[in-house]
Amino acid sequence: MNLVKIFLQAAIVDNAILMRFLALCAFIGMSNDVSKSIGMGGAVTFVTVLASAVTWPLYHYVLANPKLMAISPIFDLSFLQILVFILVIAALVQLVEFFLKKNVPSLYAAMGIYLPLITTNCAILAVTFDNITKKYNLAESLVYSVGASVGFTLSLVLLAGIRDRMKTANLPAFIKGTPSLFVATSLLAVAFMGFSGLIK
Amino acid sequence: MNIVLITLGFAFALAFVIGLILGIFKKLFEVPVDPRVVAVRDALPGANCGACGYPGCDAYANAVAAGQAPVDKCAPGGKAVAENVANLMGVSASAEDVVAVLLCQGVKDKAPQKGEYVGVKTCRAAKISTGGTKLCQWGCMGFGDCTLVCMFDALHMGDDGLPHVDYDKCTGCGMCAAECPQLLFQMAPKARVGSVVTCSNRNVIKANVMKSCKVGCIKCEACVRACPEKCISMVNGIPVTDYSKCTSCGICVEKCPTKCYHLLETIEGKPVVVRKSGVDAAPAEV
C-alpha cells in the first residue's frame, strides 16, 4: 500500500511539472507533438529510474556511510551531493547512449535524440534529491522515480493535446506561442491542485 | 580549509574515474561509421532545411553514403555542393542552380478579392475552404505561408499583398514552391537569363481574365508569334519559355499587352545582369 501511495504522490499530487514547476524547458520544447512527447516521456522514465538506482546506493554507501561517519566526521560527504549527482547522472546518460548506439540501434533511433536533452534535467535531479530527503529505501525510491516520470509524461501528453487544439485558435499576436503555452500550463496546474489532499 | 581540500580531492577523483570509464566504454561500444558519411556531411551546407526530403543534413548524408539518395538533392548547396558530393561518392552530378520566381503579380489594387474572407489566415486553409480569396482562382492570396517556410529569410510579404523574393538570399531550395497551395513558385535558372510570364491564370476566356485581374495573361499568344527563337509555347493555357533556347531578347516583354511577361533579370526591380547575345555579363545599375 505504501508503494502505491508513493507512486500516486509522485505522479499526481507532487507532479514535477504542474505542481513543482520543474523541467519547464523540456515541457515547452517537446510538447508540440503527441507522439514526440510520449517518446520524451519514455526516455525521461528510463533515465530517472536509472539515476535513482545509481544515486541512492552512491549516497548511502559512499557520501554518507554511517559506519565510516562513526569513525570520523570527515567522511560525511553529503554536502557534495549536488556535484556528485550531476556528474554521475550525466556520465550515466552518456554511457547508456554509447551502449544503445552499439547494441540496440532501433531503440537508439527512437530515444537517442532525447537522451542528450535530458542529461541531468532538473526534474530528474529533483527526484534523486527527494529520494534522499524523504528517507526512502531503495525500493521506495525506485517507485518514486517511476511515479515522478509517469507524472512528467502525463503532463507532457496533456499539453501536447491542448497544443493541437490551440494551433487553429485565433490568438492575439502578443500572446501567441510560448506565452499562451504558459497560460495553458497554469490552467492545467490549477486543475492538478485539486489532487492536493488526495494522499494523507 | 579541510572542506575545500576534501571537495577538491573528491571532485578530481570522481572526474578522473568517470572520464576513464567513459573513455573505455566509448572504445568498447564504438560503432564503425562510414567515413564517407562524415565527408559528405562536411560537404553539405548544414542548414538543415529539409529541402532534400530528409530530416536534416545528417540524415541526408547517411542516405547518400548508403546509396539510397541521389547526390544532387541539396538545393541550397546548388551545383557546387552537388559536384563535391558526387566526387566523394564517385558518381557524376547534374544539378543546376535555381531561384524561386513568383508567377503572379496580382497586387491588391490590380486583382480584387471576391469577398471578405473570415477564417484561418493561411493560404492553405483559404484555398481549401474558398478555393482562393481572389476573383482569380489561381492568384496569390497573400497570407504568406511561403514566408513562414523559407529557412533563408529570403521571402517577405510586401505592402502590395504579394511575397517578394530577396535574390541575394534565395538558395532555390524549393520549400516555398512545395508550400504554396496555388503552385505559384517556379524554379528558374539562377543565372536569370530568359523571360517568364508572371501569371498563372488558366482561364481561356479573355473577358473573364480581365475582370478578375488587370495584369493577367489573356492568351492572345502575341508572345508565341513574336518570339524570334520560337521558344515560347502554350502549355495548359499559359505561355512557357524554353530556357535552353531563350536569349533574353525582350521582344515578348514588349509585345505583351497586359504586361505580364518579364525578363528574369528585371524581376523584383533588380536587374542583376544584363546580357547581350554572345557578350558576357556586365553588372548593371540598380
Coordinates of C-alpha atoms in Angstrom, one line a residue:
Chain A
M1 CA 0.0 0.0 0.0
N2 CA 2.8 2.3 0.9
L3 CA 4.4 1.9 -2.5
V4 CA 1.1 2.7 -4.3
K5 CA 0.8 5.8 -2.1
I6 CA 4.3 6.9 -3.0
F7 CA 3.6 6.3 -6.7
L8 CA 0.4 8.4 -6.7
Q9 CA 2.1 11.1 -4.6
A10 CA 4.9 11.4 -7.1
A11 CA 2.8 11.1 -10.3
I12 CA -0.2 13.3 -9.4
V13 CA 0.0 15.2 -6.1
D14 CA 3.6 16.3 -6.4
N15 CA 3.6 16.4 -10.2
A16 CA 7.1 17.5 -11.2
I17 CA 5.9 20.0 -13.8
L18 CA 2.5 21.2 -12.8
M19 CA 2.9 21.3 -9.0
R20 CA 6.6 21.9 -8.6
F21 CA 7.4 23.8 -11.9
L22 CA 10.5 21.7 -12.8
A23 CA 11.7 20.9 -16.3
L24 CA 9.6 23.6 -17.9
C25 CA 12.1 23.9 -20.7
A26 CA 11.7 20.3 -21.8
F27 CA 8.0 20.6 -21.1
I28 CA 7.5 23.5 -23.6
G29 CA 10.1 22.3 -26.1
M30 CA 8.9 18.7 -26.5
S31 CA 5.2 19.1 -26.3
N32 CA 4.4 20.2 -29.9
D33 CA 3.5 16.7 -30.9
V34 CA 1.8 13.8 -29.0
S35 CA 4.0 11.0 -30.3
K36 CA 7.1 13.1 -29.6
S37 CA 6.0 13.8 -26.1
I38 CA 5.4 10.1 -25.5
G39 CA 9.0 9.4 -26.7
M40 CA 10.4 12.0 -24.5
G41 CA 8.4 10.7 -21.5
G42 CA 9.7 7.2 -22.2
A43 CA 13.3 8.5 -22.3
V44 CA 12.8 10.5 -19.1
T45 CA 11.3 7.5 -17.3
F46 CA 14.3 5.4 -18.3
V47 CA 16.9 7.9 -17.2
T48 CA 15.1 8.8 -13.9
V49 CA 14.8 5.2 -12.8
L50 CA 18.4 4.5 -13.7
A51 CA 19.6 7.7 -12.0
S52 CA 17.7 6.8 -8.8
A53 CA 19.1 3.2 -8.9
V54 CA 22.6 4.6 -9.1
T55 CA 22.5 7.7 -6.8
W56 CA 20.7 6.0 -3.9
P57 CA 23.4 3.5 -3.1
L58 CA 26.0 6.1 -4.0
Y59 CA 24.7 8.4 -1.3
H60 CA 24.1 5.8 1.3
Y61 CA 27.3 3.8 0.9
V62 CA 29.8 6.5 -0.2
L63 CA 28.7 10.0 0.5
A64 CA 27.0 9.4 3.9
N65 CA 28.0 6.0 5.0
P66 CA 27.0 5.7 8.7
K67 CA 29.8 3.2 9.5
L68 CA 32.5 5.5 8.1
M69 CA 30.9 8.5 9.7
A70 CA 31.1 6.8 13.1
I71 CA 34.9 6.6 12.7
S72 CA 35.4 10.2 11.8
P73 CA 33.1 13.1 10.8
I74 CA 35.5 13.8 7.9
F75 CA 33.7 11.0 6.0
D76 CA 30.4 13.0 6.0
L77 CA 30.5 14.0 2.3
S78 CA 26.7 14.6 2.0
F79 CA 27.4 18.3 1.1
L80 CA 28.9 17.1 -2.2
Q81 CA 25.5 15.6 -3.1
I82 CA 24.7 18.1 -5.9
L83 CA 28.1 18.0 -7.6
V84 CA 28.3 14.2 -7.5
F85 CA 24.8 13.5 -8.6
I86 CA 25.1 15.9 -11.6
L87 CA 28.4 14.3 -12.7
V88 CA 27.2 10.8 -12.2
I89 CA 23.9 11.2 -13.9
A90 CA 25.5 13.0 -16.9
A91 CA 28.1 10.3 -17.3
L92 CA 25.5 7.6 -16.9
V93 CA 23.4 9.0 -19.7
Q94 CA 26.5 9.2 -21.9
L95 CA 27.2 5.6 -21.1
V96 CA 23.7 4.5 -21.9
E97 CA 23.9 6.4 -25.2
F98 CA 27.1 4.5 -26.2
F99 CA 25.5 1.2 -25.2
L100 CA 22.3 1.8 -27.1
K101 CA 24.1 3.0 -30.2
K102 CA 26.1 -0.1 -30.4
N103 CA 23.7 -2.8 -29.2
V104 CA 20.1 -1.6 -29.6
P105 CA 20.2 0.7 -32.7
S106 CA 16.4 0.7 -33.1
L107 CA 15.9 1.9 -29.5
Y108 CA 18.6 4.5 -30.0
A109 CA 16.9 5.8 -33.1
A110 CA 13.6 6.2 -31.2
M111 CA 15.1 7.6 -28.0
G112 CA 18.6 8.7 -28.8
I113 CA 17.7 12.2 -29.8
Y114 CA 16.1 12.8 -26.4
L115 CA 18.9 11.5 -24.3
P116 CA 21.3 14.5 -24.7
L117 CA 18.3 16.7 -23.9
I118 CA 17.6 15.2 -20.6
T119 CA 21.2 14.8 -19.3
T120 CA 20.6 16.0 -15.7
N121 CA 17.3 17.5 -16.5
C122 CA 16.2 19.3 -13.3
A123 CA 13.2 17.0 -12.8
I124 CA 15.5 14.0 -12.7
L125 CA 17.9 15.7 -10.4
A126 CA 15.0 16.7 -8.1
V127 CA 13.8 13.1 -7.9
T128 CA 17.2 11.8 -6.9
F129 CA 17.4 14.5 -4.1
D130 CA 13.9 13.7 -3.0
N131 CA 14.8 10.0 -2.6
I132 CA 17.4 11.2 0.0
T133 CA 15.5 13.9 1.8
K134 CA 12.3 11.8 2.1
K135 CA 14.4 9.0 3.6
Y136 CA 13.1 6.3 1.2
N137 CA 14.7 2.9 1.0
L138 CA 15.9 1.7 -2.4
A139 CA 12.5 0.1 -3.5
E140 CA 10.6 3.1 -2.4
S141 CA 12.9 5.5 -4.3
L142 CA 12.6 3.4 -7.5
V143 CA 8.8 3.5 -7.2
Y144 CA 9.0 7.3 -6.5
S145 CA 11.1 7.8 -9.6
V146 CA 8.8 5.8 -11.8
G147 CA 5.9 7.8 -10.4
A148 CA 7.5 11.1 -11.0
S149 CA 8.4 10.3 -14.6
V150 CA 4.9 9.0 -15.3
G151 CA 3.6 12.3 -14.0
F152 CA 6.0 14.1 -16.2
T153 CA 4.9 12.1 -19.2
L154 CA 1.2 12.6 -18.3
S155 CA 1.5 16.4 -18.2
L156 CA 3.6 16.4 -21.4
V157 CA 1.0 14.5 -23.3
L158 CA -1.8 16.7 -21.8
L159 CA -0.1 19.8 -23.0
A160 CA 0.6 18.3 -26.4
G161 CA -3.1 17.6 -26.8
I162 CA -4.0 21.1 -25.8
R163 CA -1.4 22.5 -28.2
D164 CA -3.1 20.6 -31.1
R165 CA -6.3 22.5 -30.4
M166 CA -4.5 25.8 -29.9
K167 CA -2.9 25.6 -33.3
T168 CA -6.0 26.9 -35.1
A169 CA -7.1 29.2 -32.3
N170 CA -7.3 32.9 -33.2
L171 CA -5.0 34.3 -30.5
P172 CA -3.8 37.9 -30.3
A173 CA -0.3 38.3 -31.7
F174 CA 1.3 39.3 -28.3
I175 CA 0.3 36.1 -26.6
K176 CA 0.9 33.6 -29.5
G177 CA 3.5 30.9 -28.9
T178 CA 5.2 30.4 -25.6
P179 CA 3.2 32.9 -23.6
S180 CA -0.1 31.2 -24.5
L181 CA 1.5 27.8 -23.6
F182 CA 2.4 29.1 -20.1
V183 CA -1.2 30.3 -19.6
A184 CA -2.5 26.8 -20.6
T185 CA 0.1 25.2 -18.3
S186 CA -1.0 27.3 -15.3
L187 CA -4.7 26.4 -16.0
L188 CA -3.6 22.7 -16.1
A189 CA -1.7 23.3 -12.8
V190 CA -4.9 24.8 -11.2
A191 CA -6.7 21.6 -12.2
F192 CA -3.9 19.5 -10.6
M193 CA -4.2 21.5 -7.4
G194 CA -7.5 19.6 -6.8
F195 CA -5.5 16.5 -6.1
S196 CA -3.5 18.1 -3.3
G197 CA -5.5 16.4 -0.5
L198 CA -5.6 13.0 -2.1
I199 CA -2.8 11.4 -0.2
K200 CA -2.6 11.8 3.6
Chain B
M1 CA 40.1 24.6 4.7
N2 CA 39.6 20.9 5.2
I3 CA 36.3 21.0 3.4
V4 CA 37.8 22.8 0.4
L5 CA 40.6 20.1 0.2
I6 CA 38.1 17.3 0.5
T7 CA 35.9 18.8 -2.2
L8 CA 38.8 19.3 -4.5
G9 CA 40.2 15.8 -3.9
F10 CA 36.8 14.2 -4.3
A11 CA 35.9 16.1 -7.4
F12 CA 39.2 15.3 -9.1
A13 CA 38.9 11.7 -8.2
L14 CA 35.4 11.5 -9.4
A15 CA 36.1 13.3 -12.7
F16 CA 39.1 11.0 -13.3
V17 CA 37.2 7.9 -12.7
I18 CA 34.2 9.0 -14.8
G19 CA 36.5 10.2 -17.6
L20 CA 38.3 6.9 -17.6
I21 CA 35.2 4.8 -17.6
L22 CA 33.6 6.9 -20.4
G23 CA 36.8 6.7 -22.4
I24 CA 36.9 2.9 -22.1
F25 CA 33.3 2.4 -22.9
K26 CA 33.5 4.8 -25.9
K27 CA 36.2 2.5 -27.4
L28 CA 34.3 -0.6 -26.3
F29 CA 31.0 0.4 -27.9
E30 CA 32.4 2.2 -30.8
V31 CA 30.2 2.0 -33.9
P32 CA 32.2 2.0 -37.1
V33 CA 31.0 5.0 -39.1
D34 CA 31.3 5.0 -42.9
P35 CA 34.0 7.7 -43.5
R36 CA 32.0 8.8 -46.5
V37 CA 29.1 9.8 -44.2
V38 CA 31.4 12.2 -42.4
A39 CA 32.9 13.5 -45.7
V40 CA 29.5 14.0 -47.3
R41 CA 28.2 15.7 -44.2
D42 CA 31.1 18.1 -44.2
A43 CA 30.5 19.0 -47.9
L44 CA 26.8 19.9 -47.2
P45 CA 25.9 23.4 -46.1
G46 CA 24.5 22.4 -42.7
A47 CA 21.3 24.5 -43.0
N48 CA 19.1 21.5 -42.0
C49 CA 16.4 23.0 -44.2
G50 CA 14.9 19.7 -45.3
A51 CA 14.7 20.6 -49.0
C52 CA 16.2 17.2 -49.8
G53 CA 13.3 15.4 -48.2
Y54 CA 15.4 14.2 -45.3
P55 CA 15.1 15.5 -41.7
G56 CA 18.4 17.2 -41.8
C57 CA 21.9 17.3 -43.3
D58 CA 23.0 14.3 -41.2
A59 CA 20.1 12.1 -42.4
Y60 CA 20.7 13.1 -46.0
A61 CA 24.5 12.4 -45.7
N62 CA 23.6 8.9 -44.3
A63 CA 21.2 8.2 -47.1
V64 CA 23.7 9.4 -49.7
A65 CA 26.5 7.3 -48.3
A66 CA 24.2 4.3 -48.2
G67 CA 23.4 4.8 -51.8
Q68 CA 19.7 5.5 -51.1
A69 CA 19.6 9.1 -52.2
P70 CA 20.8 10.9 -55.3
V71 CA 23.8 13.2 -54.8
D72 CA 22.2 16.4 -56.2
K73 CA 19.3 16.8 -53.8
C74 CA 20.8 19.6 -51.8
A75 CA 19.1 22.7 -53.3
P76 CA 20.7 25.3 -51.1
G77 CA 24.1 24.0 -51.8
G78 CA 23.4 24.0 -55.5
K79 CA 25.7 22.9 -58.2
A80 CA 29.0 23.3 -56.2
V81 CA 27.9 21.1 -53.4
A82 CA 26.3 18.5 -55.7
E83 CA 29.7 18.3 -57.6
N84 CA 31.6 17.9 -54.3
V85 CA 29.3 15.2 -53.0
A86 CA 29.4 13.5 -56.4
N87 CA 33.2 13.5 -56.3
L88 CA 33.1 11.9 -52.8
M89 CA 30.7 9.3 -53.9
G90 CA 32.4 8.7 -57.3
V91 CA 29.4 9.5 -59.5
S92 CA 28.6 12.3 -61.7
A93 CA 26.1 15.0 -60.9
S94 CA 23.8 17.1 -63.0
A95 CA 22.4 20.0 -60.9
E96 CA 21.7 23.5 -61.9
D97 CA 21.4 26.4 -59.5
V98 CA 17.9 27.8 -59.4
V99 CA 16.0 30.6 -57.7
A100 CA 12.3 30.9 -56.9
V101 CA 10.1 33.2 -59.1
L102 CA 6.5 34.1 -58.1
L103 CA 4.2 33.6 -61.0
C104 CA 1.6 36.2 -60.0
Q105 CA 1.5 39.9 -60.0
G106 CA -2.0 40.4 -58.7
V107 CA -1.3 43.2 -56.2
K108 CA -4.1 44.5 -54.1
D109 CA -5.5 47.1 -56.5
K110 CA -5.0 45.0 -59.6
A111 CA -6.6 41.8 -58.6
P112 CA -9.7 42.3 -56.5
Q113 CA -11.0 40.0 -53.7
K114 CA -14.2 38.1 -54.4
G115 CA -15.5 38.9 -50.9
E116 CA -14.3 39.4 -47.4
Y117 CA -12.5 36.3 -46.1
V118 CA -13.0 35.5 -42.5
G119 CA -11.3 32.3 -41.4
V120 CA -8.0 30.8 -40.6
K121 CA -5.4 33.2 -42.1
T122 CA -3.3 30.8 -44.0
C123 CA -3.2 30.3 -47.8
R124 CA -3.8 26.6 -47.4
A125 CA -6.9 27.0 -45.2
A126 CA -8.3 29.7 -47.5
K127 CA -7.7 27.5 -50.6
I128 CA -9.5 24.5 -49.1
S129 CA -12.5 26.5 -47.7
T130 CA -13.0 29.0 -50.5
G131 CA -10.9 27.9 -53.5
G132 CA -8.9 31.1 -53.4
T133 CA -9.9 34.5 -51.9
K134 CA -9.4 36.5 -55.1
L135 CA -11.7 36.7 -58.2
C136 CA -8.8 35.0 -59.9
Q137 CA -8.8 31.5 -58.5
W138 CA -5.2 30.9 -59.4
G139 CA -3.8 34.1 -57.8
C140 CA -1.7 34.7 -54.8
M141 CA -3.8 35.1 -51.7
G142 CA -1.1 36.8 -49.8
F143 CA -1.3 35.2 -46.3
G144 CA 2.3 34.4 -46.5
D145 CA 2.5 30.6 -46.0
C146 CA 5.6 30.7 -48.1
T147 CA 7.4 33.3 -46.0
L148 CA 7.0 31.0 -43.0
V149 CA 8.7 28.0 -44.6
C150 CA 11.6 30.0 -46.0
M151 CA 14.7 28.9 -44.0
F152 CA 16.9 31.6 -45.5
D153 CA 14.9 34.8 -44.7
A154 CA 14.6 35.4 -48.5
L155 CA 10.8 35.8 -48.7
H156 CA 8.9 38.7 -47.2
M157 CA 5.4 39.9 -47.6
G158 CA 5.2 43.3 -49.3
D159 CA 2.7 46.0 -48.7
D160 CA 1.2 45.2 -52.0
G161 CA -0.1 41.8 -50.7
L162 CA 2.4 39.6 -52.5
P163 CA 5.5 37.9 -51.2
H164 CA 8.8 39.3 -52.5
V165 CA 11.9 37.2 -53.1
D166 CA 15.2 38.5 -51.9
Y167 CA 17.5 37.2 -54.6
D168 CA 20.7 37.9 -52.6
K169 CA 19.4 35.2 -50.1
C170 CA 17.3 32.8 -52.2
T171 CA 19.1 29.4 -52.5
G172 CA 16.5 27.7 -54.6
C173 CA 15.7 25.1 -52.0
G174 CA 12.1 25.0 -53.3
M175 CA 10.4 24.9 -49.9
C176 CA 8.1 27.8 -51.0
A177 CA 7.2 26.0 -54.2
A178 CA 6.2 23.0 -52.2
E179 CA 4.2 25.0 -49.7
C180 CA 2.2 27.3 -52.0
P181 CA -1.3 25.8 -52.4
Q182 CA -1.6 27.7 -55.7
L183 CA 1.7 26.3 -57.0
L184 CA 2.8 29.9 -57.8
F185 CA 6.5 29.5 -57.4
Q186 CA 8.6 28.4 -60.3
M187 CA 12.2 27.5 -60.0
A188 CA 14.1 29.5 -62.7
P189 CA 17.8 29.3 -63.6
K190 CA 19.9 31.2 -61.1
A191 CA 21.8 33.0 -64.0
R192 CA 18.3 34.6 -64.5
V193 CA 18.5 34.7 -68.3
G194 CA 15.3 34.3 -70.1
S195 CA 11.7 35.5 -69.9
V196 CA 8.9 34.4 -67.7
V197 CA 5.2 35.1 -67.7
T198 CA 4.3 36.1 -64.1
C199 CA 0.7 35.0 -64.3
S200 CA -0.9 31.6 -63.6
N201 CA -4.4 32.3 -64.7
R202 CA -5.5 29.3 -66.8
N203 CA -8.9 30.8 -67.8
V204 CA -9.0 30.9 -71.6
I205 CA -11.9 33.4 -71.8
K206 CA -10.3 36.8 -72.2
A207 CA -13.2 38.8 -70.6
N208 CA -13.1 36.6 -67.5
V209 CA -9.3 37.1 -67.1
M210 CA -9.6 40.9 -67.5
K211 CA -12.5 41.0 -65.0
S212 CA -10.5 39.1 -62.3
C213 CA -7.1 40.7 -62.8
K214 CA -5.8 43.8 -64.6
V215 CA -2.4 42.2 -65.2
G216 CA -3.4 38.7 -66.2
C217 CA -2.4 36.7 -69.2
I218 CA -5.3 37.0 -71.7
K219 CA -4.0 34.2 -74.0
C220 CA -3.5 36.5 -77.0
E221 CA -0.4 34.5 -77.9
A222 CA 1.3 37.6 -79.2
C223 CA 4.5 36.4 -77.4
V224 CA 4.3 33.0 -79.2
R225 CA 4.1 34.7 -82.6
A226 CA 6.7 37.4 -81.8
C227 CA 9.5 35.2 -80.4
P228 CA 12.3 35.1 -82.9
E229 CA 13.7 31.9 -81.4
K230 CA 10.3 30.1 -81.4
C231 CA 11.0 29.1 -77.8
I232 CA 7.5 30.1 -76.3
S233 CA 4.7 27.6 -76.4
M234 CA 1.3 27.5 -74.7
V235 CA 1.1 24.8 -72.0
N236 CA -2.2 24.4 -70.2
G237 CA -3.3 27.9 -71.2
I238 CA -0.1 29.7 -70.1
P239 CA 2.9 30.6 -72.3
V240 CA 6.0 28.7 -71.2
T241 CA 9.6 29.7 -72.2
D242 CA 12.1 27.1 -73.1
Y243 CA 15.2 28.3 -71.4
S244 CA 17.6 26.2 -73.4
K245 CA 16.7 28.4 -76.4
C246 CA 15.7 31.8 -74.9
T247 CA 18.2 34.6 -75.5
S248 CA 16.6 37.2 -73.3
C249 CA 16.0 39.5 -76.3
G250 CA 12.9 41.0 -74.6
I251 CA 10.6 41.1 -77.6
C252 CA 7.9 39.1 -75.8
V253 CA 8.1 41.6 -72.9
E254 CA 7.4 44.4 -75.3
K255 CA 4.6 42.6 -77.1
C256 CA 2.7 41.5 -74.1
P257 CA -0.4 43.8 -73.9
T258 CA -1.1 43.2 -70.2
K259 CA 2.5 43.5 -69.1
C260 CA 2.7 40.1 -67.6
Y261 CA 5.8 39.0 -69.4
H262 CA 9.1 39.9 -67.7
L263 CA 12.7 39.1 -68.2
L264 CA 14.0 37.1 -65.2
E265 CA 16.8 39.8 -64.9
T266 CA 14.4 42.5 -64.0
I267 CA 12.0 40.7 -61.7
E268 CA 11.8 42.4 -58.2
G269 CA 13.1 45.6 -59.9
K270 CA 16.7 44.5 -59.5
P271 CA 18.5 43.9 -62.8
V272 CA 21.4 41.8 -61.7
V273 CA 23.0 41.0 -65.0
V274 CA 22.4 42.4 -68.5
R275 CA 23.3 40.0 -71.2
K276 CA 23.6 40.8 -74.8
S277 CA 23.7 37.8 -77.1
G278 CA 27.2 36.4 -77.1
V279 CA 28.7 39.1 -74.9
D280 CA 29.2 38.1 -71.3
A281 CA 27.8 39.6 -68.2
A282 CA 28.4 43.2 -67.1
P283 CA 26.8 44.4 -63.9
A284 CA 24.1 47.0 -64.4
E285 CA 23.0 49.9 -62.3
V286 CA 20.1 49.2 -59.9

